Structure formats: C-alpha cells, structure tokens
Amino acid sequence: MNFVLNGKNSMQHAMEKEAGIPVELQLMEYIRSMKEGGMQEASKEAYASRVYAKARSGQRLTPDEMRFLARTNPELYRKALRANMARKELESRLKSCRSKQDAQDVFAAAVSSISDKDPDRDMILQALRQAFQEFMESGEYQRLPESKEEGEEGKDGRGILEFVRNENGYQETYQIKGGWAAFAADA
C-alpha cells in the first residue's frame, strides 16, 4: 500500500525521518557511490592521483574534483581552496588593469605578497602563474597599451580633450600625435 504524506509517499517519509536527510540528497549520494563503485580499483587510484597532482600543480579543478578532494584529502582540499581564492583575486585585479605594465605590476605584487614561510607557497604561486599566463594569452591583454602613457593618448591617436575659451566664444581642442588641431563649435 502506498500512502502519500504532504506530496511524499510513506517510504520517502520514513527514510527522511530515519536519517534526517532529504531523500533527494540521499539519492544523489547513492548515485555518486554507484559511479565510484563501478570504477575498478586501479582506475580509482589513477583518478585520485590525477586529481591530487592537478591540485598540487595549482591547476584549476572542476567542482567534481573539488568534492572528491574534500571527501578523500581534506588537507589538500584546503590548500586547493587557498590557491583558487588567490587565483580569483588576481584575475579580478587583472581585469581592472589599464596597461600591460599595470598587469605585470599586479602580478608581481600578488607573488610578493606570499610569504616565504607559507607551506602552500608553491601551490599558490603555480596557480597565480597559470592565471597570469591565461590572462596574457587572452585578447583582453593583447588590447592593452604597453604603458599608462600610451593608454592616455587614446586608441584613435588623439590626446586628452581640453576645453578652452577664446575671445570669440567656446572652442574645443584636442592633441594629436605630432601637433595640435582645433575646431570651433558653432554656437
């Protein structure tokens, strides 16, 4: 006989009451354990060593790999979280850079902020190097000017706009590489 209590059958209700965990979470855990149980022992070890090596080298881990680390090696999981946080902080700072020199300065500051005595230093440095390398290979980095001075000139070759008033009225002027050009606004 199948009774329904608040949209759940009596079996689900009994399982939740018994374990204190929603049935959906129990099912997800069961499916995960079945996937892992289906793996051969050698493939489990190969997967574990691949994930551990990936984490130690500071590479970006998938959510599944992070969950696997959390279950199997909490200490390495903590280190991977620190490296990931440092990577995300560097990536957000790099997005606000106005020149390639700024980006290199931000990277150098991030690297120098890590203590020599930090036990996770190598892993974090690898994560930062990888993030900076990815940024340098991106189109965003390629569009940046070499220095702040080049960036201030503008992409179309004009300098910064200046507004000056002459004896006849208002006039807009702007600087072009190699000289000045001005035009008067008809008012």
Short mmCIF file of C-alpha atoms in Angstrom, two decimals:
data_model
loop_
_atom_site.label_atom_id
_atom_site.label_comp_id
_atom_site.label_asym_id
_atom_site.label_seq_id
_atom_site.Cartn_x
_atom_site.Cartn_y
_atom_site.Cartn_z
CA MET A 1 0.00 0.00 0.00
CA ASN A 2 1.37 3.40 -0.98
CA PHE A 3 0.30 6.33 1.24
CA VAL A 4 1.03 9.94 0.36
CA LEU A 5 2.01 12.39 3.13
CA ASN A 6 2.44 16.02 2.06
CA GLY A 7 3.35 15.11 -1.52
CA LYS A 8 5.69 12.27 -0.47
CA ASN A 9 4.97 8.60 -0.29
CA SER A 10 5.30 6.80 3.04
CA MET A 11 8.63 5.22 2.03
CA GLN A 12 10.24 8.60 1.39
CA HIS A 13 8.81 10.00 4.60
CA ALA A 14 10.16 7.06 6.60
CA MET A 15 13.63 7.40 5.03
CA GLU A 16 13.78 11.12 5.83
CA LYS A 17 12.56 10.57 9.35
CA GLU A 18 15.07 7.78 9.87
CA ALA A 19 18.14 9.54 8.50
CA GLY A 20 17.21 13.19 8.99
CA ILE A 21 18.46 13.83 5.43
CA PRO A 22 16.17 14.67 2.49
CA VAL A 23 15.62 11.81 0.08
CA GLU A 24 16.99 13.82 -2.84
CA LEU A 25 20.36 14.19 -1.12
CA GLN A 26 20.39 10.50 -0.20
CA LEU A 27 19.72 9.58 -3.82
CA MET A 28 22.47 11.88 -5.11
CA GLU A 29 24.92 10.31 -2.64
CA TYR A 30 23.80 6.84 -3.69
CA ILE A 31 24.31 7.64 -7.38
CA ARG A 32 27.77 9.07 -6.66
CA SER A 33 28.73 5.97 -4.68
CA MET A 34 27.46 3.74 -7.51
CA LYS A 35 29.61 5.65 -10.02
CA GLU A 36 32.66 5.29 -7.80
CA GLY A 37 31.77 1.68 -7.01
CA GLY A 38 31.62 0.90 -10.72
CA MET A 39 35.21 2.03 -11.17
CA GLN A 40 37.92 -0.56 -10.98
CA GLU A 41 40.24 -0.16 -8.00
CA ALA A 42 43.11 0.73 -10.34
CA SER A 43 41.07 3.41 -12.10
CA LYS A 44 40.05 4.87 -8.71
CA GLU A 45 43.69 5.17 -7.76
CA ALA A 46 44.58 6.66 -11.13
CA TYR A 47 41.76 9.21 -10.80
CA ALA A 48 42.86 10.09 -7.27
CA SER A 49 46.50 10.52 -8.26
CA ARG A 50 45.50 12.63 -11.29
CA VAL A 51 43.32 14.92 -9.14
CA TYR A 52 45.98 15.18 -6.42
CA ALA A 53 48.68 16.04 -8.98
CA LYS A 54 46.41 18.60 -10.63
CA ALA A 55 45.70 20.22 -7.26
CA ARG A 56 49.37 20.29 -6.22
CA SER A 57 50.36 21.92 -9.50
CA GLY A 58 47.90 24.76 -8.89
CA GLN A 59 45.67 23.96 -11.86
CA ARG A 60 42.00 24.85 -11.93
CA LEU A 61 39.86 22.00 -10.56
CA THR A 62 36.33 21.12 -11.61
CA PRO A 63 33.57 21.09 -8.97
CA ASP A 64 33.54 17.27 -9.05
CA GLU A 65 37.28 17.18 -8.44
CA MET A 66 36.91 19.63 -5.54
CA ARG A 67 34.20 17.44 -3.98
CA PHE A 68 36.42 14.39 -4.44
CA LEU A 69 39.28 16.19 -2.71
CA ALA A 70 37.02 17.29 0.14
CA ARG A 71 36.00 13.67 0.75
CA THR A 72 39.36 11.99 0.31
CA ASN A 73 42.04 14.53 1.29
CA PRO A 74 40.72 17.46 3.36
CA GLU A 75 44.19 18.97 3.85
CA LEU A 76 44.88 19.12 0.12
CA TYR A 77 41.33 20.42 -0.39
CA ARG A 78 42.07 23.33 1.99
CA LYS A 79 45.26 24.13 0.09
CA ALA A 80 43.45 23.96 -3.24
CA LEU A 81 40.82 26.37 -1.91
CA ARG A 82 43.51 28.86 -0.87
CA ALA A 83 45.16 28.62 -4.29
CA ASN A 84 41.80 29.07 -6.02
CA MET A 85 40.98 32.13 -3.91
CA ALA A 86 44.37 33.69 -4.73
CA ARG A 87 43.78 32.95 -8.43
CA LYS A 88 40.33 34.58 -8.42
CA GLU A 89 41.63 37.65 -6.60
CA LEU A 90 44.43 38.05 -9.15
CA GLU A 91 42.01 37.57 -12.06
CA SER A 92 39.70 40.28 -10.72
CA ARG A 93 42.62 42.68 -10.26
CA LEU A 94 43.93 41.97 -13.75
CA LYS A 95 40.55 42.87 -15.26
CA SER A 96 40.89 46.42 -13.95
CA CYS A 97 44.39 46.99 -15.37
CA ARG A 98 44.77 49.83 -17.87
CA SER A 99 48.10 48.75 -19.39
CA LYS A 100 50.35 45.74 -19.77
CA GLN A 101 52.76 47.33 -17.29
CA ASP A 102 49.91 47.60 -14.75
CA ALA A 103 49.12 43.91 -15.26
CA GLN A 104 52.73 42.93 -14.68
CA ASP A 105 52.86 45.10 -11.55
CA VAL A 106 49.67 43.49 -10.21
CA PHE A 107 51.11 40.02 -10.83
CA ALA A 108 54.41 40.94 -9.16
CA ALA A 109 52.56 42.35 -6.14
CA ALA A 110 50.47 39.19 -5.84
CA VAL A 111 53.56 36.97 -5.97
CA SER A 112 55.49 39.09 -3.47
CA SER A 113 52.55 39.08 -1.03
CA ILE A 114 53.02 35.34 -0.43
CA SER A 115 55.31 34.64 2.50
CA ASP A 116 58.41 32.52 2.00
CA LYS A 117 57.36 30.56 5.10
CA ASP A 118 53.89 29.75 3.77
CA PRO A 119 53.60 25.95 3.46
CA ASP A 120 51.26 26.35 0.48
CA ARG A 121 53.55 28.84 -1.32
CA ASP A 122 54.46 26.60 -4.27
CA MET A 123 50.86 25.63 -4.97
CA ILE A 124 49.64 29.24 -4.78
CA LEU A 125 52.50 30.51 -6.95
CA GLN A 126 51.67 27.92 -9.59
CA ALA A 127 48.01 29.00 -9.54
CA LEU A 128 48.99 32.67 -9.88
CA ARG A 129 51.41 31.94 -12.73
CA GLN A 130 48.76 29.95 -14.55
CA ALA A 131 46.16 32.72 -14.10
CA PHE A 132 48.59 35.37 -15.36
CA GLN A 133 49.59 33.19 -18.32
CA GLU A 134 45.92 32.72 -19.25
CA PHE A 135 45.38 36.48 -18.98
CA MET A 136 48.43 37.20 -21.18
CA GLU A 137 47.12 34.81 -23.83
CA SER A 138 43.69 36.44 -23.77
CA GLY A 139 42.55 39.07 -26.20
CA GLU A 140 41.94 41.41 -23.27
CA TYR A 141 45.66 41.59 -22.50
CA GLN A 142 46.55 42.00 -26.18
CA ARG A 143 44.30 45.08 -26.43
CA LEU A 144 46.03 46.83 -23.53
CA PRO A 145 48.64 49.50 -24.31
CA GLU A 146 52.21 48.86 -23.21
CA SER A 147 52.26 51.66 -20.64
CA LYS A 148 49.92 54.16 -18.98
CA GLU A 149 51.24 56.99 -21.15
CA GLU A 150 50.29 55.18 -24.34
CA GLY A 151 46.88 54.43 -22.88
CA GLU A 152 46.24 58.10 -22.08
CA GLU A 153 46.74 59.10 -25.70
CA GLY A 154 43.68 57.14 -26.73
CA LYS A 155 43.19 54.43 -29.28
CA ASP A 156 42.44 56.77 -32.18
CA GLY A 157 45.68 58.76 -31.88
CA ARG A 158 44.10 61.76 -30.16
CA GLY A 159 45.29 63.12 -26.87
CA ILE A 160 43.17 64.11 -23.96
CA LEU A 161 40.41 66.61 -24.82
CA GLU A 162 40.83 70.10 -23.43
CA PHE A 163 38.17 72.79 -23.37
CA VAL A 164 39.40 76.35 -23.60
CA ARG A 165 37.60 79.67 -24.06
CA ASN A 166 38.92 82.20 -26.53
CA GLU A 167 37.81 85.79 -27.18
CA ASN A 168 35.16 84.70 -29.72
CA GLY A 169 33.43 82.06 -27.59
CA TYR A 170 33.99 78.45 -26.73
CA GLN A 171 36.40 76.24 -28.59
CA GLU A 172 37.22 72.54 -28.23
CA THR A 173 40.81 71.49 -28.71
CA TYR A 174 42.46 68.10 -28.65
CA GLN A 175 46.01 66.94 -29.03
CA ILE A 176 47.06 64.74 -31.94
CA LYS A 177 50.38 62.96 -32.15
CA GLY A 178 52.89 65.40 -33.55
CA GLY A 179 50.87 68.60 -33.13
CA TRP A 180 47.66 70.35 -32.24
CA ALA A 181 44.44 70.54 -34.14
CA ALA A 182 41.48 72.61 -33.08
CA PHE A 183 37.96 73.23 -34.27
CA ALA A 184 35.47 75.82 -33.17
CA ALA A 185 31.98 74.84 -32.14
CA ASP A 186 29.30 76.82 -33.96
CA ALA A 187 27.16 78.23 -31.17
#
